[in-house]
PDB file of N, CA, C and O in Angstrom:
ATOM      1  N   MET A   1       0.858  -1.180   0.088  1.00 70.00           N
ATOM      2  CA  MET A   1       0.026  -0.032   0.021  1.00 70.00           C
ATOM      3  C   MET A   1       0.917   1.228   0.064  1.00 70.00           C
ATOM      4  O   MET A   1       1.779   1.328   0.762  1.00 70.00           O
ATOM      5  N   PRO A   2       0.663   2.192  -0.810  1.00 77.00           N
ATOM      6  CA  PRO A   2       1.523   3.276  -0.947  1.00 77.00           C
ATOM      7  C   PRO A   2       1.444   4.182   0.389  1.00 77.00           C
ATOM      8  O   PRO A   2       0.464   3.992   1.046  1.00 77.00           O
ATOM      9  N   MET A   3       2.460   5.028   0.744  1.00 78.00           N
ATOM     10  CA  MET A   3       2.638   5.549   1.992  1.00 78.00           C
ATOM     11  C   MET A   3       1.405   6.831   2.159  1.00 78.00           C
ATOM     12  O   MET A   3       0.843   6.545   3.375  1.00 78.00           O
ATOM     13  N   VAL A   4       0.869   7.246   1.066  1.00 73.00           N
ATOM     14  CA  VAL A   4      -0.384   8.265   1.276  1.00 73.00           C
ATOM     15  C   VAL A   4      -1.511   7.380   1.530  1.00 73.00           C
ATOM     16  O   VAL A   4      -2.271   7.901   2.566  1.00 73.00           O
ATOM     17  N   MET A   5      -1.810   6.141   1.154  1.00 75.00           N
ATOM     18  CA  MET A   5      -2.860   5.369   1.527  1.00 75.00           C
ATOM     19  C   MET A   5      -2.937   4.807   3.070  1.00 75.00           C
ATOM     20  O   MET A   5      -3.795   4.916   3.880  1.00 75.00           O
ATOM     21  N   ARG A   6      -1.660   4.688   3.404  1.00 76.00           N
ATOM     22  CA  ARG A   6      -1.512   4.272   4.823  1.00 76.00           C
ATOM     23  C   ARG A   6      -1.778   5.342   5.734  1.00 76.00           C
ATOM     24  O   ARG A   6      -2.305   4.897   6.831  1.00 76.00           O
ATOM     25  N   ARG A   7      -1.392   6.675   5.325  1.00 76.00           N
ATOM     26  CA  ARG A   7      -1.656   7.867   6.241  1.00 76.00           C
ATOM     27  C   ARG A   7      -2.865   8.082   6.531  1.00 76.00           C
ATOM     28  O   ARG A   7      -3.605   8.202   7.367  1.00 76.00           O
ATOM     29  N   LEU A   8      -3.821   7.986   5.284  1.00 78.00           N
ATOM     30  CA  LEU A   8      -5.230   7.986   5.129  1.00 78.00           C
ATOM     31  C   LEU A   8      -5.986   6.997   6.005  1.00 78.00           C
ATOM     32  O   LEU A   8      -7.061   7.404   6.638  1.00 78.00           O
ATOM     33  N   ARG A   9      -5.353   5.935   6.057  1.00 87.00           N
ATOM     34  CA  ARG A   9      -5.990   4.741   6.789  1.00 87.00           C
ATOM     35  C   ARG A   9      -5.765   4.731   8.423  1.00 87.00           C
ATOM     36  O   ARG A   9      -6.096   3.904   9.213  1.00 87.00           O
ATOM     37  N   ASP A  10      -4.525   5.593   8.679  1.00 88.00           N
ATOM     38  CA  ASP A  10      -4.042   5.558  10.158  1.00 88.00           C
ATOM     39  C   ASP A  10      -5.120   6.333  11.103  1.00 88.00           C
ATOM     40  O   ASP A  10      -5.140   7.471  10.828  1.00 88.00           O
ATOM     41  N   PRO A  11      -5.661   5.841  11.962  1.00 87.00           N
ATOM     42  CA  PRO A  11      -6.623   6.486  12.972  1.00 87.00           C
ATOM     43  C   PRO A  11      -5.778   7.516  13.621  1.00 87.00           C
ATOM     44  O   PRO A  11      -6.654   8.452  14.236  1.00 87.00           O
ATOM     45  N   ASP A  12      -4.606   7.391  13.826  1.00 88.00           N
ATOM     46  CA  ASP A  12      -3.905   8.519  14.652  1.00 88.00           C
ATOM     47  C   ASP A  12      -3.833   9.688  13.877  1.00 88.00           C
ATOM     48  O   ASP A  12      -3.686  10.855  14.282  1.00 88.00           O
ATOM     49  N   ILE A  13      -3.861   9.686  12.435  1.00 90.00           N
ATOM     50  CA  ILE A  13      -3.654  10.725  11.536  1.00 90.00           C
ATOM     51  C   ILE A  13      -4.992  11.204  10.972  1.00 90.00           C
ATOM     52  O   ILE A  13      -5.426  12.448  10.978  1.00 90.00           O
ATOM     53  N   ASN A  14      -5.904  10.398  10.804  1.00 93.00           N
ATOM     54  CA  ASN A  14      -7.409  10.705   9.983  1.00 93.00           C
ATOM     55  C   ASN A  14      -8.479  10.536  11.294  1.00 93.00           C
ATOM     56  O   ASN A  14      -8.815   9.473  11.528  1.00 93.00           O
ATOM     57  N   PRO A  15      -8.972  11.617  11.770  1.00 95.00           N
ATOM     58  CA  PRO A  15      -9.925  11.590  12.870  1.00 95.00           C
ATOM     59  C   PRO A  15     -11.349  11.182  12.272  1.00 95.00           C
ATOM     60  O   PRO A  15     -12.195  10.935  13.092  1.00 95.00           O
ATOM     61  N   CYS A  16     -11.436  11.268  10.962  1.00 96.00           N
ATOM     62  CA  CYS A  16     -12.792  11.040  10.458  1.00 96.00           C
ATOM     63  C   CYS A  16     -12.775   9.762   9.590  1.00 96.00           C
ATOM     64  O   CYS A  16     -13.532   9.802   8.569  1.00 96.00           O
ATOM     65  N   LEU A  17     -11.964   8.985  10.054  1.00 95.00           N
ATOM     66  CA  LEU A  17     -11.920   7.685   9.187  1.00 95.00           C
ATOM     67  C   LEU A  17     -13.448   6.915   9.132  1.00 95.00           C
ATOM     68  O   LEU A  17     -13.594   6.552   8.035  1.00 95.00           O
ATOM     69  N   LEU A  18     -14.131   6.782  10.149  1.00 95.00           N
ATOM     70  CA  LEU A  18     -15.450   6.133  10.188  1.00 95.00           C
ATOM     71  C   LEU A  18     -16.268   7.089   9.306  1.00 95.00           C
ATOM     72  O   LEU A  18     -17.012   6.326   8.475  1.00 95.00           O
ATOM     73  N   GLU A  19     -16.283   8.161   9.342  1.00 96.00           N
ATOM     74  CA  GLU A  19     -17.220   9.146   8.434  1.00 96.00           C
ATOM     75  C   GLU A  19     -16.616   8.814   6.902  1.00 96.00           C
ATOM     76  O   GLU A  19     -17.669   8.750   6.005  1.00 96.00           O
ATOM     77  N   SER A  20     -15.486   8.778   6.683  1.00 95.00           N
ATOM     78  CA  SER A  20     -15.058   8.634   5.220  1.00 95.00           C
ATOM     79  C   SER A  20     -15.486   7.467   4.849  1.00 95.00           C
ATOM     80  O   SER A  20     -15.912   7.249   3.683  1.00 95.00           O
ATOM     81  N   ASP A  21     -15.336   6.210   5.504  1.00 96.00           N
ATOM     82  CA  ASP A  21     -15.689   4.889   5.189  1.00 96.00           C
ATOM     83  C   ASP A  21     -17.086   4.770   4.967  1.00 96.00           C
ATOM     84  O   ASP A  21     -17.544   4.316   4.094  1.00 96.00           O
ATOM     85  N   ALA A  22     -17.859   5.446   5.934  1.00 97.00           N
ATOM     86  CA  ALA A  22     -19.494   5.467   5.738  1.00 97.00           C
ATOM     87  C   ALA A  22     -19.754   6.099   4.236  1.00 97.00           C
ATOM     88  O   ALA A  22     -20.828   5.645   3.743  1.00 97.00           O
ATOM     89  N   SER A  23     -19.312   7.247   4.009  1.00 97.00           N
ATOM     90  CA  SER A  23     -19.334   7.916   2.715  1.00 97.00           C
ATOM     91  C   SER A  23     -19.035   7.017   1.420  1.00 97.00           C
ATOM     92  O   SER A  23     -19.819   6.875   0.569  1.00 97.00           O
ATOM     93  N   THR A  24     -17.966   6.463   1.598  1.00 96.00           N
ATOM     94  CA  THR A  24     -17.437   5.578   0.478  1.00 96.00           C
ATOM     95  C   THR A  24     -18.574   4.396   0.230  1.00 96.00           C
ATOM     96  O   THR A  24     -18.940   4.151  -0.841  1.00 96.00           O
ATOM     97  N   ARG A  25     -18.789   3.774   1.462  1.00 97.00           N
ATOM     98  CA  ARG A  25     -19.621   2.695   1.422  1.00 97.00           C
ATOM     99  C   ARG A  25     -21.218   2.912   0.752  1.00 97.00           C
ATOM    100  O   ARG A  25     -21.628   2.419   0.196  1.00 97.00           O
ATOM    101  N   CYS A  26     -21.465   4.349   1.296  1.00 98.00           N
ATOM    102  CA  CYS A  26     -22.872   4.700   0.846  1.00 98.00           C
ATOM    103  C   CYS A  26     -22.873   5.002  -0.841  1.00 98.00           C
ATOM    104  O   CYS A  26     -23.689   4.664  -1.471  1.00 98.00           O
ATOM    105  N   MET A  27     -21.651   5.596  -1.266  1.00 98.00           N
ATOM    106  CA  MET A  27     -21.840   5.543  -2.688  1.00 98.00           C
ATOM    107  C   MET A  27     -21.656   4.258  -3.477  1.00 98.00           C
ATOM    108  O   MET A  27     -22.370   4.247  -4.428  1.00 98.00           O
ATOM    109  N   ASP A  28     -21.019   3.438  -2.897  1.00 97.00           N
ATOM    110  CA  ASP A  28     -20.890   1.957  -3.579  1.00 97.00           C
ATOM    111  C   ASP A  28     -22.387   1.394  -3.604  1.00 97.00           C
ATOM    112  O   ASP A  28     -22.629   0.844  -4.478  1.00 97.00           O
ATOM    113  N   GLU A  29     -23.033   1.399  -2.316  1.00 97.00           N
ATOM    114  CA  GLU A  29     -24.215   0.807  -2.369  1.00 97.00           C
ATOM    115  C   GLU A  29     -25.521   1.563  -3.165  1.00 97.00           C
ATOM    116  O   GLU A  29     -26.270   1.008  -3.471  1.00 97.00           O
ATOM    117  N   ASN A  30     -25.297   2.816  -3.478  1.00 97.00           N
ATOM    118  CA  ASN A  30     -26.235   3.698  -4.124  1.00 97.00           C
ATOM    119  C   ASN A  30     -25.901   3.819  -5.458  1.00 97.00           C
ATOM    120  O   ASN A  30     -26.301   4.936  -6.019  1.00 97.00           O
ATOM    121  N   ASN A  31     -24.910   3.198  -6.261  1.00 97.00           N
ATOM    122  CA  ASN A  31     -24.577   3.301  -7.505  1.00 97.00           C
ATOM    123  C   ASN A  31     -23.875   4.540  -7.783  1.00 97.00           C
ATOM    124  O   ASN A  31     -24.256   5.378  -8.819  1.00 97.00           O
ATOM    125  N   TYR A  32     -23.096   5.115  -6.886  1.00 96.00           N
ATOM    126  CA  TYR A  32     -22.628   6.575  -6.862  1.00 96.00           C
ATOM    127  C   TYR A  32     -23.773   7.718  -7.248  1.00 96.00           C
ATOM    128  O   TYR A  32     -23.314   8.750  -7.925  1.00 96.00           O
ATOM    129  N   ASP A  33     -24.764   7.524  -6.452  1.00 96.00           N
ATOM    130  CA  ASP A  33     -25.952   8.555  -6.595  1.00 96.00           C
ATOM    131  C   ASP A  33     -25.765   9.630  -5.481  1.00 96.00           C
ATOM    132  O   ASP A  33     -25.834   9.313  -4.209  1.00 96.00           O
ATOM    133  N   LYS A  34     -24.802  10.608  -5.721  1.00 96.00           N
ATOM    134  CA  LYS A  34     -24.587  11.683  -4.608  1.00 96.00           C
ATOM    135  C   LYS A  34     -25.765  12.146  -3.755  1.00 96.00           C
ATOM    136  O   LYS A  34     -25.468  12.482  -2.715  1.00 96.00           O
ATOM    137  N   GLU A  35     -26.725  12.395  -4.253  1.00 96.00           N
ATOM    138  CA  GLU A  35     -27.751  12.979  -3.668  1.00 96.00           C
ATOM    139  C   GLU A  35     -28.471  12.024  -2.544  1.00 96.00           C
ATOM    140  O   GLU A  35     -28.827  12.308  -1.520  1.00 96.00           O
ATOM    141  N   LYS A  36     -28.201  10.670  -2.670  1.00 97.00           N
ATOM    142  CA  LYS A  36     -28.665   9.589  -1.587  1.00 97.00           C
ATOM    143  C   LYS A  36     -27.676   9.701  -0.604  1.00 97.00           C
ATOM    144  O   LYS A  36     -28.001   8.930   0.301  1.00 97.00           O
ATOM    145  N   CYS A  37     -26.454  10.055  -0.822  1.00 97.00           N
ATOM    146  CA  CYS A  37     -25.480  10.148   0.253  1.00 97.00           C
ATOM    147  C   CYS A  37     -25.179  11.336   0.838  1.00 97.00           C
ATOM    148  O   CYS A  37     -24.020  11.552   1.678  1.00 97.00           O
ATOM    149  N   SER A  38     -26.113  12.301   0.677  1.00 97.00           N
ATOM    150  CA  SER A  38     -25.812  13.617   1.249  1.00 97.00           C
ATOM    151  C   SER A  38     -25.701  13.767   2.776  1.00 97.00           C
ATOM    152  O   SER A  38     -24.860  14.463   3.330  1.00 97.00           O
ATOM    153  N   THR A  39     -26.345  12.782   3.491  1.00 97.00           N
ATOM    154  CA  THR A  39     -26.067  12.879   5.016  1.00 97.00           C
ATOM    155  C   THR A  39     -24.771  12.383   5.444  1.00 97.00           C
ATOM    156  O   THR A  39     -24.266  13.094   6.410  1.00 97.00           O
ATOM    157  N   SER A  40     -24.207  11.215   4.685  1.00 97.00           N
ATOM    158  CA  SER A  40     -22.943  10.882   4.972  1.00 97.00           C
ATOM    159  C   SER A  40     -21.722  11.832   4.674  1.00 97.00           C
ATOM    160  O   SER A  40     -20.705  12.089   5.474  1.00 97.00           O
ATOM    161  N   PHE A  41     -22.157  12.624   3.661  1.00 98.00           N
ATOM    162  CA  PHE A  41     -21.246  13.746   3.101  1.00 98.00           C
ATOM    163  C   PHE A  41     -21.155  14.906   4.348  1.00 98.00           C
ATOM    164  O   PHE A  41     -20.221  15.420   4.602  1.00 98.00           O
ATOM    165  N   LEU A  42     -22.323  15.181   4.753  1.00 98.00           N
ATOM    166  CA  LEU A  42     -22.527  16.196   5.706  1.00 98.00           C
ATOM    167  C   LEU A  42     -21.767  15.751   7.121  1.00 98.00           C
ATOM    168  O   LEU A  42     -21.117  16.690   7.488  1.00 98.00           O
ATOM    169  N   LYS A  43     -21.909  14.626   7.337  1.00 97.00           N
ATOM    170  CA  LYS A  43     -21.184  14.095   8.610  1.00 97.00           C
ATOM    171  C   LYS A  43     -19.805  14.189   8.469  1.00 97.00           C
ATOM    172  O   LYS A  43     -19.170  14.521   9.345  1.00 97.00           O
ATOM    173  N   TYR A  44     -19.427  13.757   7.303  1.00 97.00           N
ATOM    174  CA  TYR A  44     -17.937  13.859   7.030  1.00 97.00           C
ATOM    175  C   TYR A  44     -17.293  15.272   7.156  1.00 97.00           C
ATOM    176  O   TYR A  44     -16.312  15.574   7.636  1.00 97.00           O
ATOM    177  N   LYS A  45     -17.992  16.113   6.321  1.00 98.00           N
ATOM    178  CA  LYS A  45     -17.667  17.506   6.466  1.00 98.00           C
ATOM    179  C   LYS A  45     -17.566  17.994   7.712  1.00 98.00           C
ATOM    180  O   LYS A  45     -16.809  18.845   8.141  1.00 98.00           O
ATOM    181  N   ASN A  46     -18.635  18.033   8.508  1.00 98.00           N
ATOM    182  CA  ASN A  46     -18.744  18.411  10.078  1.00 98.00           C
ATOM    183  C   ASN A  46     -17.730  18.052  10.680  1.00 98.00           C
ATOM    184  O   ASN A  46     -17.160  18.442  11.611  1.00 98.00           O
ATOM    185  N   CYS A  47     -17.408  16.626  10.581  1.00 97.00           N
ATOM    186  CA  CYS A  47     -16.105  16.134  11.351  1.00 97.00           C
ATOM    187  C   CYS A  47     -14.988  16.571  10.951  1.00 97.00           C
ATOM    188  O   CYS A  47     -14.118  16.948  11.871  1.00 97.00           O
ATOM    189  N   ARG A  48     -14.642  16.913   9.730  1.00 97.00           N
ATOM    190  CA  ARG A  48     -13.429  17.543   9.421  1.00 97.00           C
ATOM    191  C   ARG A  48     -13.282  19.101   9.872  1.00 97.00           C
ATOM    192  O   ARG A  48     -12.246  19.393  10.409  1.00 97.00           O
ATOM    193  N   LYS A  49     -14.485  19.812   9.832  1.00 98.00           N
ATOM    194  CA  LYS A  49     -14.494  21.131  10.433  1.00 98.00           C
ATOM    195  C   LYS A  49     -14.051  21.032  11.974  1.00 98.00           C
ATOM    196  O   LYS A  49     -13.489  21.832  12.314  1.00 98.00           O
ATOM    197  N   PHE A  50     -14.794  20.268  12.668  1.00 97.00           N
ATOM    198  CA  PHE A  50     -14.667  19.986  14.079  1.00 97.00           C
ATOM    199  C   PHE A  50     -13.035  19.713  14.448  1.00 97.00           C
ATOM    200  O   PHE A  50     -12.565  20.463  15.221  1.00 97.00           O
ATOM    201  N   TRP A  51     -12.481  18.855  13.779  1.00 97.00           N
ATOM    202  CA  TRP A  51     -11.221  18.232  14.190  1.00 97.00           C
ATOM    203  C   TRP A  51     -10.223  19.391  13.765  1.00 97.00           C
ATOM    204  O   TRP A  51      -9.090  19.475  14.139  1.00 97.00           O
ATOM    205  N   ASN A  52     -10.467  20.119  12.599  1.00 97.00           N
ATOM    206  CA  ASN A  52      -9.619  21.100  11.970  1.00 97.00           C
ATOM    207  C   ASN A  52      -9.679  22.523  13.060  1.00 97.00           C
ATOM    208  O   ASN A  52      -8.618  22.860  13.416  1.00 97.00           O
ATOM    209  N   SER A  53     -10.842  22.634  13.713  1.00 97.00           N
ATOM    210  CA  SER A  53     -10.960  23.689  14.703  1.00 97.00           C
ATOM    211  C   SER A  53     -10.178  23.212  15.912  1.00 97.00           C
ATOM    212  O   SER A  53      -9.392  24.001  16.503  1.00 97.00           O
ATOM    213  N   VAL A  54     -10.217  21.956  16.288  1.00 96.00           N
ATOM    214  CA  VAL A  54      -9.302  21.465  17.551  1.00 96.00           C
ATOM    215  C   VAL A  54      -7.950  21.606  17.052  1.00 96.00           C
ATOM    216  O   VAL A  54      -7.036  21.953  17.863  1.00 96.00           O
ATOM    217  N   MET A  55      -7.469  21.314  16.129  1.00 96.00           N
ATOM    218  CA  MET A  55      -6.145  21.270  15.454  1.00 96.00           C
ATOM    219  C   MET A  55      -5.544  22.832  15.532  1.00 96.00           C
ATOM    220  O   MET A  55      -4.330  22.999  16.084  1.00 96.00           O
ATOM    221  N   VAL A  56      -6.331  23.594  15.190  1.00 98.00           N
ATOM    222  CA  VAL A  56      -5.817  25.031  15.094  1.00 98.00           C
ATOM    223  C   VAL A  56      -5.777  25.613  16.289  1.00 98.00           C
ATOM    224  O   VAL A  56      -4.834  26.021  16.964  1.00 98.00           O
ATOM    225  N   GLN A  57      -6.928  25.247  17.332  1.00 97.00           N
ATOM    226  CA  GLN A  57      -6.545  25.730  18.805  1.00 97.00           C
ATOM    227  C   GLN A  57      -5.384  25.086  19.359  1.00 97.00           C
ATOM    228  O   GLN A  57      -4.764  25.897  20.198  1.00 97.00           O
ATOM    229  N   ARG A  58      -5.329  23.749  19.331  1.00 97.00           N
ATOM    230  CA  ARG A  58      -3.861  23.194  19.861  1.00 97.00           C
ATOM    231  C   ARG A  58      -2.692  23.852  19.158  1.00 97.00           C
ATOM    232  O   ARG A  58      -1.577  23.977  20.175  1.00 97.00           O
ATOM    233  N   ARG A  59      -2.661  24.139  17.936  1.00 97.00           N
ATOM    234  CA  ARG A  59      -1.448  24.879  17.473  1.00 97.00           C
ATOM    235  C   ARG A  59      -1.314  26.138  18.096  1.00 97.00           C
ATOM    236  O   ARG A  59      -0.021  26.619  18.351  1.00 97.00           O
ATOM    237  N   GLN A  60      -2.346  26.911  18.090  1.00 98.00           N
ATOM    238  CA  GLN A  60      -2.500  28.302  18.774  1.00 98.00           C
ATOM    239  C   GLN A  60      -1.761  28.133  20.359  1.00 98.00           C
ATOM    240  O   GLN A  60      -1.099  29.086  20.738  1.00 98.00           O
ATOM    241  N   ASN A  61      -2.094  27.134  20.996  1.00 97.00           N
ATOM    242  CA  ASN A  61      -1.714  26.901  22.369  1.00 97.00           C
ATOM    243  C   ASN A  61      -0.278  26.285  22.561  1.00 97.00           C
ATOM    244  O   ASN A  61       0.059  26.080  23.645  1.00 97.00           O
ATOM    245  N   GLY A  62       0.476  25.961  21.120  1.00 97.00           N
ATOM    246  CA  GLY A  62       1.564  25.463  21.383  1.00 97.00           C
ATOM    247  C   GLY A  62       1.568  23.767  21.679  1.00 97.00           C
ATOM    248  O   GLY A  62       2.588  23.546  22.144  1.00 97.00           O
ATOM    249  N   MET A  63       0.675  23.250  21.698  1.00 95.00           N
ATOM    250  CA  MET A  63       0.453  21.900  21.723  1.00 95.00           C
ATOM    251  C   MET A  63       1.066  20.851  20.693  1.00 95.00           C
ATOM    252  O   MET A  63       0.897  21.247  19.616  1.00 95.00           O
ATOM    253  N   LYS A  64       1.861  19.917  21.097  1.00 94.00           N
ATOM    254  CA  LYS A  64       2.460  19.070  19.990  1.00 94.00           C
ATOM    255  C   LYS A  64       1.811  17.638  20.338  1.00 94.00           C
ATOM    256  O   LYS A  64       1.840  17.322  21.629  1.00 94.00           O
ATOM    257  N   PRO A  65       1.404  16.793  19.395  1.00 93.00           N
ATOM    258  CA  PRO A  65       1.440  17.116  17.946  1.00 93.00           C
ATOM    259  C   PRO A  65      -0.343  18.024  17.911  1.00 93.00           C
ATOM    260  O   PRO A  65      -0.886  17.764  18.733  1.00 93.00           O
ATOM    261  N   PRO A  66      -0.306  18.719  16.759  1.00 95.00           N
ATOM    262  CA  PRO A  66      -1.576  19.535  16.657  1.00 95.00           C
ATOM    263  C   PRO A  66      -2.720  18.593  16.641  1.00 95.00           C
ATOM    264  O   PRO A  66      -3.853  18.967  17.171  1.00 95.00           O
ATOM    265  N   MET A  67      -2.836  17.487  16.056  1.00 94.00           N
ATOM    266  CA  MET A  67      -3.963  16.632  16.017  1.00 94.00           C
ATOM    267  C   MET A  67      -3.545  15.637  17.097  1.00 94.00           C
ATOM    268  O   MET A  67      -2.713  15.038  17.166  1.00 94.00           O
ATOM    269  N   PRO A  68      -4.800  15.793  17.816  1.00 95.00           N
ATOM    270  CA  PRO A  68      -4.697  14.652  19.141  1.00 95.00           C
ATOM    271  C   PRO A  68      -4.778  13.050  18.590  1.00 95.00           C
ATOM    272  O   PRO A  68      -5.301  12.959  17.378  1.00 95.00           O
ATOM    273  N   THR A  69      -4.045  12.423  19.229  1.00 94.00           N
ATOM    274  CA  THR A  69      -4.095  10.900  18.827  1.00 94.00           C
ATOM    275  C   THR A  69      -5.396  10.246  18.907  1.00 94.00           C
ATOM    276  O   THR A  69      -6.419  10.921  19.455  1.00 94.00           O
ATOM    277  N   ALA A  70      -5.605   9.158  18.423  1.00 94.00           N
ATOM    278  CA  ALA A  70      -6.990   8.479  18.549  1.00 94.00           C
ATOM    279  C   ALA A  70      -7.194   8.191  19.987  1.00 94.00           C
ATOM    280  O   ALA A  70      -8.387   8.569  20.200  1.00 94.00           O
ATOM    281  N   ALA A  71      -6.375   7.941  20.991  1.00 94.00           N
ATOM    282  CA  ALA A  71      -6.817   7.778  22.385  1.00 94.00           C
ATOM    283  C   ALA A  71      -7.209   9.200  22.811  1.00 94.00           C
ATOM    284  O   ALA A  71      -8.276   9.176  23.641  1.00 94.00           O
ATOM    285  N   GLU A  72      -6.545  10.319  22.405  1.00 95.00           N
ATOM    286  CA  GLU A  72      -6.783  11.712  22.880  1.00 95.00           C
ATOM    287  C   GLU A  72      -8.170  12.053  22.413  1.00 95.00           C
ATOM    288  O   GLU A  72      -9.057  12.735  23.202  1.00 95.00           O
ATOM    289  N   ARG A  73      -8.421  11.837  21.016  1.00 95.00           N
ATOM    290  CA  ARG A  73      -9.710  12.190  20.544  1.00 95.00           C
ATOM    291  C   ARG A  73     -10.981  11.393  21.229  1.00 95.00           C
ATOM    292  O   ARG A  73     -11.926  11.865  21.494  1.00 95.00           O
ATOM    293  N   ASP A  74     -10.683  10.210  21.568  1.00 94.00           N
ATOM    294  CA  ASP A  74     -11.842   9.470  22.430  1.00 94.00           C
ATOM    295  C   ASP A  74     -12.080  10.144  23.570  1.00 94.00           C
ATOM    296  O   ASP A  74     -13.301  10.077  24.117  1.00 94.00           O
ATOM    297  N   GLU A  75     -10.859  10.468  24.370  1.00 94.00           N
ATOM    298  CA  GLU A  75     -11.405  11.251  25.678  1.00 94.00           C
ATOM    299  C   GLU A  75     -12.044  12.489  25.356  1.00 94.00           C
ATOM    300  O   GLU A  75     -12.962  12.979  26.225  1.00 94.00           O
ATOM    301  N   ILE A  76     -11.440  13.282  24.387  1.00 94.00           N
ATOM    302  CA  ILE A  76     -12.297  14.505  24.193  1.00 94.00           C
ATOM    303  C   ILE A  76     -13.850  14.391  23.789  1.00 94.00           C
ATOM    304  O   ILE A  76     -14.535  14.970  24.478  1.00 94.00           O
ATOM    305  N   LEU A  77     -14.152  13.402  23.012  1.00 94.00           N
ATOM    306  CA  LEU A  77     -15.392  13.018  22.724  1.00 94.00           C
ATOM    307  C   LEU A  77     -16.188  12.567  23.932  1.00 94.00           C
ATOM    308  O   LEU A  77     -17.325  12.881  24.098  1.00 94.00           O
ATOM    309  N   GLY A  78     -15.462  11.917  24.727  1.00 94.00           N
ATOM    310  CA  GLY A  78     -16.271  11.272  25.840  1.00 94.00           C
ATOM    311  C   GLY A  78     -16.535  12.220  27.021  1.00 94.00           C
ATOM    312  O   GLY A  78     -17.534  12.072  27.588  1.00 94.00           O
ATOM    313  N   ALA A  79     -15.733  13.395  27.008  1.00 94.00           N
ATOM    314  CA  ALA A  79     -15.767  14.362  27.800  1.00 94.00           C
ATOM    315  C   ALA A  79     -16.949  15.414  27.532  1.00 94.00           C
ATOM    316  O   ALA A  79     -17.862  15.941  28.189  1.00 94.00           O
ATOM    317  N   MET A  80     -17.270  15.351  26.177  1.00 92.00           N
ATOM    318  CA  MET A  80     -18.394  15.936  25.583  1.00 92.00           C
ATOM    319  C   MET A  80     -19.783  15.390  25.823  1.00 92.00           C
ATOM    320  O   MET A  80     -20.859  16.064  25.834  1.00 92.00           O
ATOM    321  N   GLY A  81     -19.477  14.140  25.910  1.00 90.00           N
ATOM    322  CA  GLY A  81     -20.815  13.396  26.219  1.00 90.00           C
ATOM    323  C   GLY A  81     -21.690  12.972  24.992  1.00 90.00           C
ATOM    324  O   GLY A  81     -22.543  12.035  24.896  1.00 90.00           O
ATOM    325  N   LYS A  82     -21.284  13.710  23.725  1.00 86.00           N
ATOM    326  CA  LYS A  82     -21.935  13.259  22.515  1.00 86.00           C
ATOM    327  C   LYS A  82     -21.273  13.762  21.437  1.00 86.00           C
ATOM    328  O   LYS A  82     -20.272  14.580  21.753  1.00 86.00           O
ATOM    329  N   MET A  83     -21.599  13.272  20.294  1.00 87.00           N
ATOM    330  CA  MET A  83     -20.734  13.616  19.046  1.00 87.00           C
ATOM    331  C   MET A  83     -21.114  15.074  18.622  1.00 87.00           C
ATOM    332  O   MET A  83     -22.310  15.289  18.516  1.00 87.00           O
ATOM    333  N   PRO A  84     -20.206  15.886  18.455  1.00 91.00           N
ATOM    334  CA  PRO A  84     -20.171  17.388  18.158  1.00 91.00           C
ATOM    335  C   PRO A  84     -20.848  17.250  16.873  1.00 91.00           C
ATOM    336  O   PRO A  84     -20.910  18.646  16.345  1.00 91.00           O
ATOM    337  N   TYR A  85     -20.653  16.502  15.934  1.00 88.00           N
ATOM    338  CA  TYR A  85     -21.119  16.538  14.347  1.00 88.00           C
ATOM    339  C   TYR A  85     -21.948  15.369  14.083  1.00 88.00           C
ATOM    340  O   TYR A  85     -22.005  14.569  14.732  1.00 88.00           O
TER     341      TYR A  85
END
């Protein structure tokens, strides 16, 4: 598997892996009719917006790494009580 694909499939790097997979699965199941998958696309878009804002905030605070690890993300979501996206 190429390095780029490995990075995209790494849960520590890609916080929206589940949403990405759901969008792809929806497209496969609906013969690539984008209208039928708009909910999946919106969830993915909101996920990316949320984690991008977290990453920007961490970068401004000088935290390393800017993107929380998968374990840290689970803690963040657990503290929120529900999915923000």
